[in-house]
PDB file of C-alpha atoms in Angstrom:
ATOM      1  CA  UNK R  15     124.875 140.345  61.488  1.00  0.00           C
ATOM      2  CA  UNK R  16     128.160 140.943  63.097  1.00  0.00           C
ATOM      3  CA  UNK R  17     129.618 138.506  66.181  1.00  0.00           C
ATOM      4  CA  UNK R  18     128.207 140.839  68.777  1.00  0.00           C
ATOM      5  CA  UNK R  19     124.722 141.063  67.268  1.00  0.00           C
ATOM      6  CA  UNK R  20     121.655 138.720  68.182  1.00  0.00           C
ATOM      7  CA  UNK R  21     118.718 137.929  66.225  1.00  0.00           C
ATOM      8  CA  UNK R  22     116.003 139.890  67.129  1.00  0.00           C
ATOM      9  CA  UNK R  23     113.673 136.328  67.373  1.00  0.00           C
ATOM     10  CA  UNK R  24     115.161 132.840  68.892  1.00  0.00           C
ATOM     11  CA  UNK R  25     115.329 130.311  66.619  1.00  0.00           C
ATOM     12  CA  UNK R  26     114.078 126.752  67.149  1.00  0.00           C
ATOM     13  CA  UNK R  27     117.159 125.900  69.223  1.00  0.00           C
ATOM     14  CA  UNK R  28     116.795 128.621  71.531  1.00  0.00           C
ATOM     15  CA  UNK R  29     113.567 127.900  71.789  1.00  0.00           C
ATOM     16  CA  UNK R  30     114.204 124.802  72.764  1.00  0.00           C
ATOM     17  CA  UNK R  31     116.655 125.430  75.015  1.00  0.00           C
ATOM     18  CA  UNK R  32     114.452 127.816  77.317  1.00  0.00           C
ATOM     19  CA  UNK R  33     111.369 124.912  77.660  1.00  0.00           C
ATOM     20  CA  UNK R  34     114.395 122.028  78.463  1.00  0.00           C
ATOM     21  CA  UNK R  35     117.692 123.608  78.695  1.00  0.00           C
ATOM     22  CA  UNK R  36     117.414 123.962  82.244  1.00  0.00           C
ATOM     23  CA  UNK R  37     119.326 121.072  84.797  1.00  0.00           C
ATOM     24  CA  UNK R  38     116.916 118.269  85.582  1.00  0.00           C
ATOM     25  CA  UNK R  39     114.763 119.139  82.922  1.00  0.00           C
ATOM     26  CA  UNK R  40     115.485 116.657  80.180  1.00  0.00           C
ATOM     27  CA  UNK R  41     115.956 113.927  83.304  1.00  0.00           C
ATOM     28  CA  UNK R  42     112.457 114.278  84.038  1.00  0.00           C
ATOM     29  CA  UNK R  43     111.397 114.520  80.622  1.00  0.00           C
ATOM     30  CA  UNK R  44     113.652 110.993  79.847  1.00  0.00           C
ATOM     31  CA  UNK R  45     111.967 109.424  83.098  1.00  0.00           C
ATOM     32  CA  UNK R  46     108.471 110.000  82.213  1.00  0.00           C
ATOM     33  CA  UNK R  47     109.243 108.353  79.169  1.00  0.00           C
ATOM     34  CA  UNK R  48     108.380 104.938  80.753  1.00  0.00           C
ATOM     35  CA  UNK R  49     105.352 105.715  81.955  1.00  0.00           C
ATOM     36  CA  UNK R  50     103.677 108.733  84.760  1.00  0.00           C
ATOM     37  CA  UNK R  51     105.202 108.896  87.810  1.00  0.00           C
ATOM     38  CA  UNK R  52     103.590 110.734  90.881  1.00  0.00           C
ATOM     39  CA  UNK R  53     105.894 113.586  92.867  1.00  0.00           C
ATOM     40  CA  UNK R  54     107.535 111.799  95.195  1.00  0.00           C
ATOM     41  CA  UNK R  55     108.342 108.806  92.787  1.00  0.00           C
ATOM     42  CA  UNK R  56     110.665 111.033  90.782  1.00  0.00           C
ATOM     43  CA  UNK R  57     111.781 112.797  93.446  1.00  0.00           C
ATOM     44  CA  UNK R  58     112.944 109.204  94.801  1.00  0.00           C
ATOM     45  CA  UNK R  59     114.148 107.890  91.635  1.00  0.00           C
ATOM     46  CA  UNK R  60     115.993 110.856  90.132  1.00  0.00           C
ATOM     47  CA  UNK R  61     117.271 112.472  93.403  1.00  0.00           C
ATOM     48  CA  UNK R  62     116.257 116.274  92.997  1.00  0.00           C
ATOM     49  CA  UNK R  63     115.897 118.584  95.335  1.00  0.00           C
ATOM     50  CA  UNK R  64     112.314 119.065  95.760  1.00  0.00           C
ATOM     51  CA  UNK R  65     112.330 122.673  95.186  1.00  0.00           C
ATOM     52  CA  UNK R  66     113.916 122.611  92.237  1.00  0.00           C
ATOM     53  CA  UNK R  67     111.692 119.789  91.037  1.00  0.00           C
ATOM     54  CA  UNK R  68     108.665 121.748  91.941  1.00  0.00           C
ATOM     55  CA  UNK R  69     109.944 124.587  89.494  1.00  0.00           C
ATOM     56  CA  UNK R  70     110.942 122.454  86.401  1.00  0.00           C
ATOM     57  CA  UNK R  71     107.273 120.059  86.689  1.00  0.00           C
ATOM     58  CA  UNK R  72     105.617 123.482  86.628  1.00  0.00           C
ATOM     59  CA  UNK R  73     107.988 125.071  83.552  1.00  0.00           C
ATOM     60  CA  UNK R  74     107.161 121.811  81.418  1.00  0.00           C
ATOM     61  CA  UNK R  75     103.802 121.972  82.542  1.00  0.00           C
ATOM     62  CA  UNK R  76     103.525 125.831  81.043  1.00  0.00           C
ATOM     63  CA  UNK R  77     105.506 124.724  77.939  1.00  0.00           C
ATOM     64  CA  UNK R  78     102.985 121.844  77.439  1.00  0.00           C
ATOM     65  CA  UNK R  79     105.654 119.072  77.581  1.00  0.00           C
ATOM     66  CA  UNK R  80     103.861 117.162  80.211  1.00  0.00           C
ATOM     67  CA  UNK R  81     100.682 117.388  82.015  1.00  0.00           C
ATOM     68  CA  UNK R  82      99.358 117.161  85.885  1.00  0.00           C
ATOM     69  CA  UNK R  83      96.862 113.761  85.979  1.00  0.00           C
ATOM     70  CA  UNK R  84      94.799 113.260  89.013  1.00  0.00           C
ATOM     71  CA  UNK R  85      95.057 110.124  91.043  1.00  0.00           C
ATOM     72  CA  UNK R  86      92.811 109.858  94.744  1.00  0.00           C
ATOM     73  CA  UNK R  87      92.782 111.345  97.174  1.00  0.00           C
ATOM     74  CA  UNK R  88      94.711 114.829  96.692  1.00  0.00           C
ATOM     75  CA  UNK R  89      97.748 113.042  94.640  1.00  0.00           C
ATOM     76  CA  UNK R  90      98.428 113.416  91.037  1.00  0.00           C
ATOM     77  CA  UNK R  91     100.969 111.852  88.295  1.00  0.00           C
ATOM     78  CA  UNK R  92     102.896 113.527  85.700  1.00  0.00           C
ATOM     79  CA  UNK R  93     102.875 112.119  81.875  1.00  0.00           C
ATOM     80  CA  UNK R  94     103.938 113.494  79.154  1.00  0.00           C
ATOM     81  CA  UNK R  95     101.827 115.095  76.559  1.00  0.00           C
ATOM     82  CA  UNK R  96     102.478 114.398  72.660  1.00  0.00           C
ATOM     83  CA  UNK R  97     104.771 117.635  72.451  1.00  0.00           C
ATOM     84  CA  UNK R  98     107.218 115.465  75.502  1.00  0.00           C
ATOM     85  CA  UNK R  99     107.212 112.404  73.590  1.00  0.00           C
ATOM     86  CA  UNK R 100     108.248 114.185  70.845  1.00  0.00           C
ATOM     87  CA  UNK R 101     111.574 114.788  72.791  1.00  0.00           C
ATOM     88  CA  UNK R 102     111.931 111.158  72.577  1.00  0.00           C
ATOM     89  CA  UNK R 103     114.444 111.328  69.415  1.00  0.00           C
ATOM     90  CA  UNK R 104     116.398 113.902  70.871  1.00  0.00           C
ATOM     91  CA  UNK R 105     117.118 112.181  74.014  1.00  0.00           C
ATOM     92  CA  UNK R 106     118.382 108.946  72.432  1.00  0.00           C
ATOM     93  CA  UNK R 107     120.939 110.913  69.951  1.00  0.00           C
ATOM     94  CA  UNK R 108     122.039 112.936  73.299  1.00  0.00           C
ATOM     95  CA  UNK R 109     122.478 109.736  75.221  1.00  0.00           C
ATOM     96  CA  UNK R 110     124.500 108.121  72.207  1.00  0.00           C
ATOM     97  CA  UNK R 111     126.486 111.989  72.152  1.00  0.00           C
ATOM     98  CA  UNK R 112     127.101 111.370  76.011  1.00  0.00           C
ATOM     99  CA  UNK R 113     128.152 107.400  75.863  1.00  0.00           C
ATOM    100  CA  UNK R 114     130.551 108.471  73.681  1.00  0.00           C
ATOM    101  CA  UNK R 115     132.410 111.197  75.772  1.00  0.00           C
ATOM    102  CA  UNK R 116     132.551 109.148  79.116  1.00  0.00           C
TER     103      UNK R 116
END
């Protein structure tokens, strides 16, 4: 395969990439870490628009990363399903990567 060519399936990193390589994604992911949070609460606590939030919640929700639970009264939370926690690992060598760059 020459420098121009690409592979004609993404590997695992590409993969990868298009489920959390997109900005806020691997925020949300990392937040949801400590426990579900309902809409609002990570909109509060990680400062995204609320557009863009909308998108990403629904993306991870597609790529099975985290699920919609319902709470009363027309609210739900967001938790992450076993293929999110998984991420876990990830996050804490790219935190350690970042610590060591600022």
């Amino acid at each position: 395969m020459s420098d121009g060519d690409l592979p004609d399936r993404p590997g695992g990193l590409d993969a990868a990439l298009g489920v959390v390589g997109h900005r806020w994604a691997l925020l949300i992911v990392d937040r949801l870490r400590e426990g579900a949070l309902r809409y609002g609460d990570l909109q509060r606590e990680l400062g995204i628009p609320t557009n863009i939030l909308a998108t990403r919640l629904r993306e991870l929700e597609q790529a099975e990363v985290l699920r919609r639970i319902p709470l009363t009264h027309n609210t739900r939370a967001y938790e992450l399903t076993p293929r999110g926690l998984a991420l876990g690992e990830a996050l804490d060598a790219l935190r350690q990567w970042g610590e060591g760059i600022t």
